[in-house]
Short mmCIF file of C-alpha atoms in Angstrom, two decimals:
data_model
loop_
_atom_site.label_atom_id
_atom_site.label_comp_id
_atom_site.label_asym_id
_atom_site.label_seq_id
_atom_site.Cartn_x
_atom_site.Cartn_y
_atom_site.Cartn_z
CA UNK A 1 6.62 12.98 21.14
CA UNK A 2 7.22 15.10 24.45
CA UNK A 3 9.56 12.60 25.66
CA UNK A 4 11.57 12.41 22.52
CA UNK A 5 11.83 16.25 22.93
CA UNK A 6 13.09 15.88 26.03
CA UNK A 7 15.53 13.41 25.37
CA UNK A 8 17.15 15.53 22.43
CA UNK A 9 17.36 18.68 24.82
CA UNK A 10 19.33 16.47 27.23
CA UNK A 11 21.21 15.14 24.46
CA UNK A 12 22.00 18.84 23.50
CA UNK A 13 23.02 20.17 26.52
CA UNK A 14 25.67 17.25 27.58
CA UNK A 15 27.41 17.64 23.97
CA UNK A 16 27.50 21.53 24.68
CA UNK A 17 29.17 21.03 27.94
CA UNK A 18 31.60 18.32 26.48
CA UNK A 19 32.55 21.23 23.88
CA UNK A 20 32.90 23.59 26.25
CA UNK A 21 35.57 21.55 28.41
CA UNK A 22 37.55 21.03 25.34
CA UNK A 23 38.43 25.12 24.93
CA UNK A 24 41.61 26.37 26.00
CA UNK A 25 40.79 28.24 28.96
CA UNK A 26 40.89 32.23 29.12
CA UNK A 27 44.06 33.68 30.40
CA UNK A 28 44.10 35.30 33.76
CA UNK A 29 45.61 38.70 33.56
CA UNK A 30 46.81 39.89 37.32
CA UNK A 31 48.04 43.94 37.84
CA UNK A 32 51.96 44.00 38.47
CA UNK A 33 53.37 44.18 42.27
CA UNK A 34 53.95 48.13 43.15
CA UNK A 35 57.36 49.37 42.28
CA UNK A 36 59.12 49.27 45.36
CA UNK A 37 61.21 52.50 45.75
CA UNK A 38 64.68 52.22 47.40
CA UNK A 39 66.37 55.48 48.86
CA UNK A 40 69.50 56.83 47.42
CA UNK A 41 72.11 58.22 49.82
CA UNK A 42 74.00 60.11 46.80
CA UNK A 43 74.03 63.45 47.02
CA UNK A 44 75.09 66.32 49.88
CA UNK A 45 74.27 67.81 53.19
CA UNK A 46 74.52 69.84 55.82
CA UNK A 47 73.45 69.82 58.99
CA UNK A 48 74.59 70.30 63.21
CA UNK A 49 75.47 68.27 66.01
CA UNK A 50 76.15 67.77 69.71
CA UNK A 51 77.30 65.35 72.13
CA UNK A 52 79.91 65.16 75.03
CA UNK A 53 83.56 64.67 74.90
CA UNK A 54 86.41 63.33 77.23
CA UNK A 55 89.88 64.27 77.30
CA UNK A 56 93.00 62.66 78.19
CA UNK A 57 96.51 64.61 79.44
CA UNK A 58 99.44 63.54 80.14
CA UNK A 59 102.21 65.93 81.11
CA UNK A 60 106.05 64.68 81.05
CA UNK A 61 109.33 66.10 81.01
CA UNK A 62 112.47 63.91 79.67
CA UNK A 63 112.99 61.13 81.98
CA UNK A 64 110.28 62.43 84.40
CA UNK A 65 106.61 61.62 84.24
CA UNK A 66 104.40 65.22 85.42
CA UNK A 67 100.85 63.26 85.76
CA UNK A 68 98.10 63.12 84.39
CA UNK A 69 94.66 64.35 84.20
CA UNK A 70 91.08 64.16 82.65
CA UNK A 71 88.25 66.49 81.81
CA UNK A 72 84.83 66.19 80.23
CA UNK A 73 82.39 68.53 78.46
CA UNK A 74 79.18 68.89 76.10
CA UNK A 75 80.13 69.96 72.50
CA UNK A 76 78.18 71.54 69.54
CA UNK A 77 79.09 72.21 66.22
CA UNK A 78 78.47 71.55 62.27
CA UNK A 79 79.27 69.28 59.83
CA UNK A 80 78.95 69.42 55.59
CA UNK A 81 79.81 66.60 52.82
CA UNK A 82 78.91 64.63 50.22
CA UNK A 83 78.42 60.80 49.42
CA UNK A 84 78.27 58.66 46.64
CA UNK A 85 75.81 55.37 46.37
CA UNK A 86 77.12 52.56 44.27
CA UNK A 87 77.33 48.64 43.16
CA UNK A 88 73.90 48.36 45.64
CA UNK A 89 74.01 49.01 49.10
CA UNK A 90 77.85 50.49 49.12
CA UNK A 91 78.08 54.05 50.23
CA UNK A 92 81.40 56.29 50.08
CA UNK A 93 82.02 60.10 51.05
CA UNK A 94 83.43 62.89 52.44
CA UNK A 95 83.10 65.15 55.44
CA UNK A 96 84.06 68.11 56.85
CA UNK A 97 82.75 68.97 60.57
CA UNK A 98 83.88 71.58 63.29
CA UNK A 99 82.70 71.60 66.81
CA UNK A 100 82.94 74.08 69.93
CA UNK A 101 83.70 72.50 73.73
CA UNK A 102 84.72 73.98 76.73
CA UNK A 103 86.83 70.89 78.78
CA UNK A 104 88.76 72.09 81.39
CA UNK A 105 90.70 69.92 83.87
CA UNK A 106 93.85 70.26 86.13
CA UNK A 107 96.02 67.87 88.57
CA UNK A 108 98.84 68.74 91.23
CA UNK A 109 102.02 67.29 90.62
CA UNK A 110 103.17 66.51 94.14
CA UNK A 111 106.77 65.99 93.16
CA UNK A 112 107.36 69.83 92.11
CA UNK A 113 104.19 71.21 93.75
CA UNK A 114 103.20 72.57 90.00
CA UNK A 115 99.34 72.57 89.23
CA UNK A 116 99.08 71.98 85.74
CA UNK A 117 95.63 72.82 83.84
CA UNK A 118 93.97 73.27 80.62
CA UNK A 119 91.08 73.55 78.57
CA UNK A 120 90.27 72.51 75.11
CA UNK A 121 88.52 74.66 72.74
CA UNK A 122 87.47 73.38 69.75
CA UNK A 123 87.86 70.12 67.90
CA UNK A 124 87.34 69.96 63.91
CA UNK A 125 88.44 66.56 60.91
CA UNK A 126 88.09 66.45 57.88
CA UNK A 127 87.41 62.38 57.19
CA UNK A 128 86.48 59.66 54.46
CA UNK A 129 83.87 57.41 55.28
CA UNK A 130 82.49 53.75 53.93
CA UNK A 131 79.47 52.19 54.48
CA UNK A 132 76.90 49.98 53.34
CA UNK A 133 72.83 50.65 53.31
CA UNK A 134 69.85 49.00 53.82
CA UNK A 135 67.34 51.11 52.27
CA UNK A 136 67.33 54.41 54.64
CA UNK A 137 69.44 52.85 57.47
CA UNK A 138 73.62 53.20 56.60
CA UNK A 139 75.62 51.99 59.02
CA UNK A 140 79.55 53.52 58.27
CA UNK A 141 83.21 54.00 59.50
CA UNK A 142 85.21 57.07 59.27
CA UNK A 143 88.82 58.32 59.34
CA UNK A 144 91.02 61.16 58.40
CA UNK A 145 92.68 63.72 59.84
CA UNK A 146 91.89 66.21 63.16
CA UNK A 147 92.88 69.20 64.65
CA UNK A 148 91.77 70.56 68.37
CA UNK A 149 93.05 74.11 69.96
CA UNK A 150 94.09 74.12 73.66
CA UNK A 151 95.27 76.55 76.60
CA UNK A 152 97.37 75.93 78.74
CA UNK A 153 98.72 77.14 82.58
CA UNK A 154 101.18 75.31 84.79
CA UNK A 155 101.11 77.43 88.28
CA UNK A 156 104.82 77.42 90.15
CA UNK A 157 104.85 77.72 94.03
CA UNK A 158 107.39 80.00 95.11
CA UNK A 159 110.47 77.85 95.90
CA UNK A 160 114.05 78.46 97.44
CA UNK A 161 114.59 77.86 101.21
CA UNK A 162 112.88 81.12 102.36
CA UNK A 163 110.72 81.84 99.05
CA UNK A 164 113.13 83.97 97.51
CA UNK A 165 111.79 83.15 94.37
CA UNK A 166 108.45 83.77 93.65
CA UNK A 167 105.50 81.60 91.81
CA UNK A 168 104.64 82.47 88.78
CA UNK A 169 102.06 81.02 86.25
CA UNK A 170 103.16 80.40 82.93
CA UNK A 171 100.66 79.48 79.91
CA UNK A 172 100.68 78.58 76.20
CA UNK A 173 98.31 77.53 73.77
CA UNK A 174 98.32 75.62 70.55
CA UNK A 175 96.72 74.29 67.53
CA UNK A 176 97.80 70.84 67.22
CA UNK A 177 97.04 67.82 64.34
CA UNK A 178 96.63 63.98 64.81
CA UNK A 179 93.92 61.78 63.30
CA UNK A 180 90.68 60.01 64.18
CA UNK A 181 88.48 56.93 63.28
CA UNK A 182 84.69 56.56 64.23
CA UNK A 183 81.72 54.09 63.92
CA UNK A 184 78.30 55.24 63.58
CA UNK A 185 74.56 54.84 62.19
CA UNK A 186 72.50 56.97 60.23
CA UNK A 187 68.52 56.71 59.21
CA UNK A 188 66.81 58.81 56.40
CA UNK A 189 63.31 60.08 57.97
CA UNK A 190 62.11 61.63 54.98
CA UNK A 191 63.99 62.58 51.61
CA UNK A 192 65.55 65.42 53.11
CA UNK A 193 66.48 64.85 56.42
CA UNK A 194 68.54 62.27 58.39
CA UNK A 195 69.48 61.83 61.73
CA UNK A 196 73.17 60.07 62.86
CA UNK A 197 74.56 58.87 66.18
CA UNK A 198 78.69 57.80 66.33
CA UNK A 199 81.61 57.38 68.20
CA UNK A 200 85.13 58.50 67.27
CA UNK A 201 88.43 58.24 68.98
CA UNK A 202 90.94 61.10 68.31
CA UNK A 203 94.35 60.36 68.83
CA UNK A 204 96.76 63.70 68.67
CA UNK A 205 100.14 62.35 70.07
CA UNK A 206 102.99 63.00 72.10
CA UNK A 207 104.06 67.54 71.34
CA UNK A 208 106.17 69.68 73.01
CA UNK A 209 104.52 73.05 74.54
CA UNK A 210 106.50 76.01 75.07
CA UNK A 211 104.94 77.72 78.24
CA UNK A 212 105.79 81.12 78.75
CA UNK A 213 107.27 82.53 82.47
CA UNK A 214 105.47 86.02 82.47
CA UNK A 215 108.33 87.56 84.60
CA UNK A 216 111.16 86.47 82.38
CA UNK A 217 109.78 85.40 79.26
CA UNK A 218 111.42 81.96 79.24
CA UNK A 219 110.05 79.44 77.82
CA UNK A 220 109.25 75.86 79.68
CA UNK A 221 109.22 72.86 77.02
CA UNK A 222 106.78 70.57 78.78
CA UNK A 223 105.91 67.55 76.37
CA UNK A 224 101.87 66.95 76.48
CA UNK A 225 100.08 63.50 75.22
CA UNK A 226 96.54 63.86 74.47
CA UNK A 227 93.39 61.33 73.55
CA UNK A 228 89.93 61.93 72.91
CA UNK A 229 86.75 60.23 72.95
CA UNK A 230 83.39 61.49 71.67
CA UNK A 231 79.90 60.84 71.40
CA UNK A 232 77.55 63.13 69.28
CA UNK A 233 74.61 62.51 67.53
CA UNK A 234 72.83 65.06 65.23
CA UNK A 235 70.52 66.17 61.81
CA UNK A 236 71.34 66.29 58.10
CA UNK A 237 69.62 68.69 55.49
CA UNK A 238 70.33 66.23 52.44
CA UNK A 239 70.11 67.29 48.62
CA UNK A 240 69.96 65.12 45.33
CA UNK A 241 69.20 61.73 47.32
CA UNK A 242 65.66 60.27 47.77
CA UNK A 243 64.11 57.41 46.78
CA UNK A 244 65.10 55.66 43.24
CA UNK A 245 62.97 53.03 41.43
CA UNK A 246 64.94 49.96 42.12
CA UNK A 247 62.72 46.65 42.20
CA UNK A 248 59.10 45.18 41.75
#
């Protein structure tokens, strides 16, 4: 009798196993990957820069080259805008920046024995940019339009055979337009604040600068090319960006 006992609980518990294999199995329910958050590099700022800066000048007269010289200085200034984030990672905008600098720089001109010099003042543009981003890094190009304001003195020796004439230095100064394209890189620390490094070349042309003869009030027409390089990194105060929900 015990044995048969036995025999129907093994019975049993094979044919409840059996029946157990045969039930769909229980769905496995797993918690969704985190939302990742993207940052979003619509919106405006504000913020300051510096750098250094290196001139190029190139004096001439018609049919007579003057020289040349160069001249290098720190610069500091501010810059403001706005940008736009669309179709992904593309990135437009506008800026505005102005910056103070102090280059000054000379060179005799051994045919005429006429030191010319000048210093540059202040450099601002006004500029488009496009770029693309990968999350809080953009990487961009820039253009538009510049301005810079210069002095200027050219220093005459005295001249005739026994210095009957004698030197004089004459001076101008002008605010003069050209244009400028850059290249730079900018990262997004927190929601608010970024931090750039670029390069731009300013190119302002061939003008005409009427110095002024302090003892006769002639003018001198002296025609002046000028270039510029710069390097300046600095800090954005950004507002209306962040980070967007963009992907699991």
């Amino acid at each position: 009798m015990k044995k048969l006992a036995l025999a129907l609980s093994l019975v049993g518990l094979f044919a409840g196993s059996a029946m157990a294999a045969d039930l769909p199995a229980r769905p496995v329910y797993k918690a969704p990957p985190p939302v990742v958050p993207l940052y979003s590099w619509t919106g405006c700022f504000i913020g300051g820069n510096g750098g250094g800066l290196w001139v190029r000048k190139e004096y001439s007269v018609p049919g007579t080259n003057l020289g040349s010289h160069d001249a290098n200085s720190g610069l500091w200034g501010v810059q403001v805008g706005c940008d736009y984030q669309f179709a992904g990672g593309w990135v437009i905008g506008i800026q505005g920046d102005y910056d103070w600098t102090n280059a000054s720089g000379s060179h005799l001109d051994a045919a005429t024995g006429v030191t010319h010099a000048h210093t540059t003042k202040s450099l601002a543009s006004v500029t488009g940019r496009l770029g693309y981003a990968w999350d809080r890094f953009l990487l961009y190009v820039r253009g538009g339009g510049a301005w810079e304001r210069d002095n200027y003195s050219s220093t005459f020796p005295p001249f005739g055979v026994i210095a009957v004439f004698p030197g004089f230095t004459a001076t101008a100064s002008e605010t003069r337009g050209g244009w400028t394209i850059g290249v730079g890189g900018e990262y997004a620390f927190t929601n608010f604040l970024s931090g750039f490094i670029e390069y731009d070349y300013y190119n302002f042309g061939t003008r005409t600068v009427n110095f002024t003869n302090p003892n006769t009030l002639a003018l001198i027409p002296i025609d002046i090319r000028e270039r510029k390089s710069v390097i300046k990194g600095g800090l954005n105060f950004r507002f209306g960006g962040g980070p967007v929900v963009a992907r699991y």
